[in-house]
Each structure stands twice: as structure tokens, then as C-alpha cells.
Amino acid sequence: MIHVLKADRTREPFSEQKVMESIKRARIPHSLRGEVLTHVKSKLYDGISTQEIYQHVLEFLSTTPKPYIKTRYSLKESIMQLGPTGYPFEDFVSKLLESLGYTTRVRQILSGKCVSHEIDIVAEKNEHSAMIEAKFHNSPGVRSEVHVALYTQARFEDVKIRNHIDEAWLVTNTKTTIDANTYALCTGMRVISWDYPEGEGLRDLIERSHLHPITMLTTLAQSQKMTLLENHIVLCKDILNKPELLDILYLSKQDHEKLMIEVASICADEEV
């Protein structure tokens, strides 16, 4: 039996179903899904890492005639490029919540009963408010442990009365430990990690809303992506709707057109 080495260094049996699910989520065309799986299976060996499997999928998608098709498969890695500070991730989560009907404010200083706190995001919907700790990690094997949930709950307890905050959330781009989830469930804190809760994790929310980060774009250099992030431009969809946001990059007409084709491909509702 072939075992796969996960990012947290644990091992599990290779699953064709998991590979297919990841391909489907990325909206890879039906006509290519079987070929992708066949390519991955031809590269397997016992102890292969999930990262290497990911690279083999990209390797195959790079050979297809459809431009930028592999871009959609790089969501998790692209979210991890929303660094090195946590500010772009906070901006991204704020935009995601707005797509769900919330009004949001980022990086707010709230006076508590004891001390003042900088809260990553304050979100409101239907006269209900939440303070959100947006915990960013740039390594897939790192989990948010119980002390992060404890810290978030303590801040909530200090600010909730003076600021009319109803609940605390912990949102992270990787995973949370069992103890963190157990503590959150006990205290009424909402946790959204990469794949938790099932069907409502960060990955699910992003894929359903098609709010992909600009870090997915292969037609931009890293320095250009950083310029956009520093100006709080975090979504491909924002560029699609307002191409003038790219003016700060001083792109040539040819580069601008090439970039907009990739943006449209990423944001498209249908399979590319």
C-alpha cells in the first residue's frame, strides 16, 4: 500500500478520491480529470509527500492547451503568499465576509474593560457583531493551537460589553488542533480553518464565492503582487471589475491584456 506524507509529518494511505476531489474543486474540466489522476498515479511511491503530489498535478496541467488552467489548482499556496505580514490575509478575510453580507472594519482599536486591543476584523450583520482573529501562517504544516483560541476568547471577554460585540471568531488559513476546536465549541467561539467545519471551511467559502487572491496570478512578478497587496488590492475579482486598479503597476498594453485574460479565467463561473 502506498502511504502519503502529509505536511504535519503524519502518514496516511494514498486516496484517489482525495485527488479527484481536489481536481473537481478547482473546476478542472471533466475531460482532463482522469488523465490528471493517471499522471499522478504513475509518479507514486511509498512516502511521497502531499506537496510532491500537488506538483505532479501542476506538472500535468501545465502541458494542457488551455491557458492558466493550473492557476486554479494553486489556491492553498496562493493564500499562503498573502504575507509576510498578516495584513493582506486580514484584508482578504474581510472581503470574503463582505461577500457573505457582512459589513467589516479591519484593524480596529477597541477599548476593553482592562486594556485596549487591536482587533483584526470587526464584522456586523443583522445587528449582530463579531470580533475576528485572523491567524495567518505561511507554512502548511503549522496549526493554530489551543492557546490561540484562549487568547482570542480573553480579548473578546475584555471588549464585548463596551463595544457591543456578540461573539468571537478564529479564522486561519491552515488547520486548528482538536483542543482548539474543543475549546471553541465549549465557549461558543466560531472557528473557520482551512477545512473546518466540514463544507464551511475557508477553502469551501473561497471556492463557492470565487473570491481568489491576486497571488494566484502567474502573469505578475512577486514585486508587482506585493505592490497590489500594499494598496489593499487582494482579489482577482476586484481587478476584473475595475481594471484601472492595475494602473499603479504601469503595465504595457500587451502585459495588461495578458493579465486580464488570466484574471477572467480564474474568476469564470464555468470550467476553463
C-alpha positions as MATLAB code, in Angstrom:
seq = 'MIHVLKADRTREPFSEQKVMESIKRARIPHSLRGEVLTHVKSKLYDGISTQEIYQHVLEFLSTTPKPYIKTRYSLKESIMQLGPTGYPFEDFVSKLLESLGYTTRVRQILSGKCVSHEIDIVAEKNEHSAMIEAKFHNSPGVRSEVHVALYTQARFEDVKIRNHIDEAWLVTNTKTTIDANTYALCTGMRVISWDYPEGEGLRDLIERSHLHPITMLTTLAQSQKMTLLENHIVLCKDILNKPELLDILYLSKQDHEKLMIEVASICADEEV';
ca = [
       0.000    0.000    0.000;
       1.237    3.476   -0.899;
       1.331    5.923    2.005;
       1.436    9.704    1.678;
       3.449   12.009    3.941;
       1.300   14.989    4.961;
       2.522   18.499    5.764;
       2.282   17.808    9.519;
       4.595   14.761    9.006;
       1.849   12.204    9.623;
       1.220    9.426    7.080;
      -1.999    8.179    5.510;
      -2.883    5.773    2.658;
      -2.956    7.346   -0.810;
      -6.529    8.184   -1.817;
      -7.609    8.523   -5.443;
     -10.804   10.097   -4.160;
      -8.935   12.933   -2.430;
      -7.006   13.734   -5.595;
     -10.214   13.751   -7.637;
     -11.991   15.938   -5.081;
      -9.191   18.499   -5.222;
      -9.347   18.500   -9.027;
     -13.127   18.969   -9.012;
     -12.939   21.830   -6.500;
     -10.516   23.633   -8.804;
     -13.048   23.247  -11.645;
     -10.644   21.346  -13.868;
     -12.570   20.186  -16.978;
     -14.148   16.731  -16.874;
     -12.197   15.742  -19.961;
      -8.888   16.099  -18.105;
      -9.681   14.727  -14.653;
      -8.964   11.085  -15.449;
      -5.732   11.999  -17.203;
      -4.567   14.036  -14.210;
      -5.191   11.107  -11.872;
      -3.399    8.683  -14.207;
      -0.384   11.017  -14.320;
      -0.257   11.282  -10.514;
      -0.536    7.502  -10.074;
       2.382    6.991  -12.447;
       4.592    9.048  -10.108;
       3.617    7.419   -6.812;
       5.995    5.765   -4.374;
       5.650    4.924   -0.706;
       6.282    8.019    1.412;
       5.547   10.545   -1.322;
       4.615   13.934    0.139;
       1.345   15.764   -0.470;
       3.432   18.644   -1.806;
       5.000   16.389   -4.428;
       1.571   15.111   -5.483;
       0.462   18.714   -5.827;
       3.482   19.447   -8.009;
       2.703   16.461  -10.243;
      -0.839   17.750  -10.773;
       0.532   21.168  -11.753;
       3.104   19.467  -13.954;
       0.380   17.747  -15.961;
      -1.911   20.792  -16.117;
       0.987   22.858  -17.475;
       1.032   20.635  -20.575;
      -2.615   21.216  -21.472;
      -3.560   23.618  -24.292;
      -5.838   25.651  -22.015;
      -4.024   28.739  -20.710;
      -3.805   29.314  -16.952;
      -5.733   26.132  -16.128;
      -3.215   25.195  -13.455;
      -3.723   28.527  -11.677;
      -6.996   27.407  -10.142;
      -5.278   24.436   -8.521;
      -2.886   26.611   -6.509;
      -5.407   28.139   -4.079;
      -3.874   26.963   -0.797;
      -0.362   28.013   -1.765;
      -1.653   31.357   -3.048;
      -3.343   32.099    0.271;
      -0.023   31.391    1.987;
       1.590   34.040   -0.194;
      -0.593   36.703    1.435;
       2.372   37.632    3.600;
       4.871   38.108    5.063;
       2.702   40.202    7.409;
      -0.818   39.154    8.287;
      -2.389   42.353    6.942;
      -3.214   41.092    3.411;
      -4.836   37.996    4.917;
      -6.961   40.237    7.134;
      -7.975   42.245    4.060;
      -8.785   39.022    2.213;
     -10.945   37.609    5.028;
     -12.702   40.974    5.284;
     -13.582   40.856    1.570;
     -14.770   37.277    1.900;
     -17.097   38.220    4.755;
     -18.444   41.150    2.783;
     -19.422   38.726    0.020;
     -21.476   36.884    2.662;
     -23.401   40.036    3.576;
     -21.308   41.372    6.453;
     -20.070   44.908    6.853;
     -16.473   44.863    8.032;
     -13.791   47.057    9.550;
     -10.178   45.938    9.707;
      -7.515   46.625   12.308;
      -9.752   48.380   14.824;
      -8.559   49.648   18.213;
     -11.249   48.770   20.761;
     -11.192   49.834   24.395;
     -11.764   46.953   26.741;
     -12.669   46.819   30.400;
      -8.968   46.460   31.255;
      -6.858   47.475   28.232;
      -7.188   48.463   24.575;
      -6.892   45.842   21.828;
      -6.207   45.935   18.103;
      -8.847   43.664   16.625;
      -8.082   42.215   13.192;
     -11.652   42.440   11.885;
     -14.977   43.590   13.286;
     -17.900   42.181   11.276;
     -21.590   43.044   11.559;
     -24.706   41.516   10.035;
     -28.355   41.827   11.041;
     -27.439   43.815   14.171;
     -25.127   41.000   15.253;
     -21.406   41.700   15.623;
     -18.279   39.594   15.870;
     -14.619   40.247   16.586;
     -12.366   38.133   14.405;
      -8.838   36.946   14.996;
      -7.353   36.287   11.536;
      -4.430   33.932   12.160;
      -2.106   33.754    9.156;
       0.514   31.043    8.609;
       2.883   30.739    5.650;
       3.648   27.046    6.200;
       1.086   24.269    5.559;
       2.224   22.116    8.489;
       1.563   24.777   11.150;
      -1.684   24.535   13.122;
      -3.367   27.115   15.332;
      -3.218   25.554   18.795;
      -5.450   25.963   21.807;
      -3.521   28.960   23.152;
      -4.685   30.977   20.111;
      -8.300   30.194   20.945;
      -7.664   31.040   24.622;
      -6.070   34.350   23.639;
      -8.951   35.214   21.306;
     -11.563   34.409   23.933;
      -9.767   36.503   26.582;
      -9.743   39.539   24.288;
     -13.409   39.010   23.494;
     -14.296   38.922   27.177;
     -12.485   42.241   27.683;
     -14.059   44.150   24.774;
     -17.537   42.646   24.386;
     -19.535   44.837   26.780;
     -18.090   48.256   25.928;
     -18.219   47.589   22.185;
     -21.417   45.521   21.959;
     -19.599   42.523   20.456;
     -21.710   39.360   20.419;
     -19.189   36.651   19.615;
     -15.570   35.807   18.846;
     -14.296   34.105   15.698;
     -10.967   32.499   14.900;
     -10.193   32.322   11.165;
      -6.982   30.726    9.924;
      -5.569   29.662    6.564;
      -4.199   26.340    7.851;
      -5.707   23.982   10.414;
      -6.620   24.100   14.091;
      -5.839   21.450   16.681;
      -8.501   19.240   18.251;
      -8.021   21.048   21.579;
      -8.525   24.442   19.912;
     -11.740   23.248   18.289;
     -12.962   21.644   21.519;
     -12.318   24.813   23.498;
     -14.030   26.947   20.857;
     -17.084   24.684   20.871;
     -17.242   24.872   24.666;
     -17.062   28.686   24.783;
     -19.239   29.409   21.763;
     -16.389   30.683   19.611;
     -16.700   30.188   15.859;
     -13.704   28.584   14.165;
     -13.070   28.656   10.420;
      -9.877   26.888    9.407;
      -8.772   25.614    6.007;
     -11.124   22.612    6.001;
     -13.171   23.092    9.193;
     -16.082   22.992    9.730;
     -16.754   20.387    7.062;
     -18.243   22.046    4.000;
     -17.893   25.517    5.557;
     -14.129   25.857    5.912;
     -12.091   28.675    4.421;
     -11.375   26.662    1.272;
     -15.098   25.991    0.758;
     -16.072   29.633    1.266;
     -13.438   30.828   -1.213;
     -14.309   28.281   -3.881;
     -18.062   28.929   -3.639;
     -17.646   32.698   -3.824;
     -14.878   32.584   -6.487;
     -13.007   35.220   -4.487;
      -9.493   34.218   -5.457;
      -6.426   36.116   -4.222;
      -4.251   38.085   -6.635;
      -1.328   35.927   -5.508;
      -2.684   33.220   -7.860;
      -1.739   35.286  -10.897;
       1.159   33.817  -12.859;
       1.389   36.832  -15.171;
       2.576   39.092  -12.335;
       6.007   39.200  -10.725;
       6.187   38.842   -6.948;
       7.123   42.510   -6.589;
       4.014   43.504   -8.562;
       1.818   41.338   -6.360;
       3.310   42.979   -3.285;
       2.544   46.423   -4.712;
      -1.102   45.451   -5.120;
      -1.298   43.920   -1.637;
       0.273   47.001   -0.062;
      -2.526   49.002   -1.676;
      -5.147   46.618   -0.244;
      -5.927   45.062   -3.631;
      -6.317   41.391   -2.756;
      -8.975   39.928   -5.075;
      -8.803   38.901   -8.726;
     -12.493   39.772   -8.962;
     -11.780   43.386   -7.977;
      -9.310   43.647  -10.861;
     -11.861   42.067  -13.218;
     -14.468   44.650  -12.209;
     -12.062   47.596  -12.038;
      -9.102   47.101  -14.404;
      -7.921   50.612  -13.556;
      -6.656   49.207  -10.245;
      -3.701   47.949  -12.265;
      -2.629   51.488  -13.181;
      -0.227   51.526  -10.232;
       1.803   48.780  -11.949;
       2.412   50.754  -15.178;
       1.945   47.641  -17.335;
       2.433   47.667  -21.083;
      -0.711   47.202  -23.149;
       0.359   43.668  -24.036;
       1.061   42.695  -20.416;
      -2.201   44.282  -19.295;
      -4.207   42.287  -21.833;
      -2.429   39.064  -20.920;
      -3.104   39.653  -17.235;
      -6.804   40.381  -17.806;
      -7.183   37.111  -19.737;
      -5.783   35.220  -16.753;
      -7.985   37.148  -14.306;
     -11.090   36.342  -16.359;
     -10.086   32.665  -16.475;
      -9.692   32.461  -12.707;
     -12.962   34.278  -11.988;
     -15.086   32.432  -14.540;
     -18.034   30.504  -13.098;
     -17.679   27.682  -15.581;
     -14.815   25.283  -16.179;
     -11.994   26.765  -18.219;
];
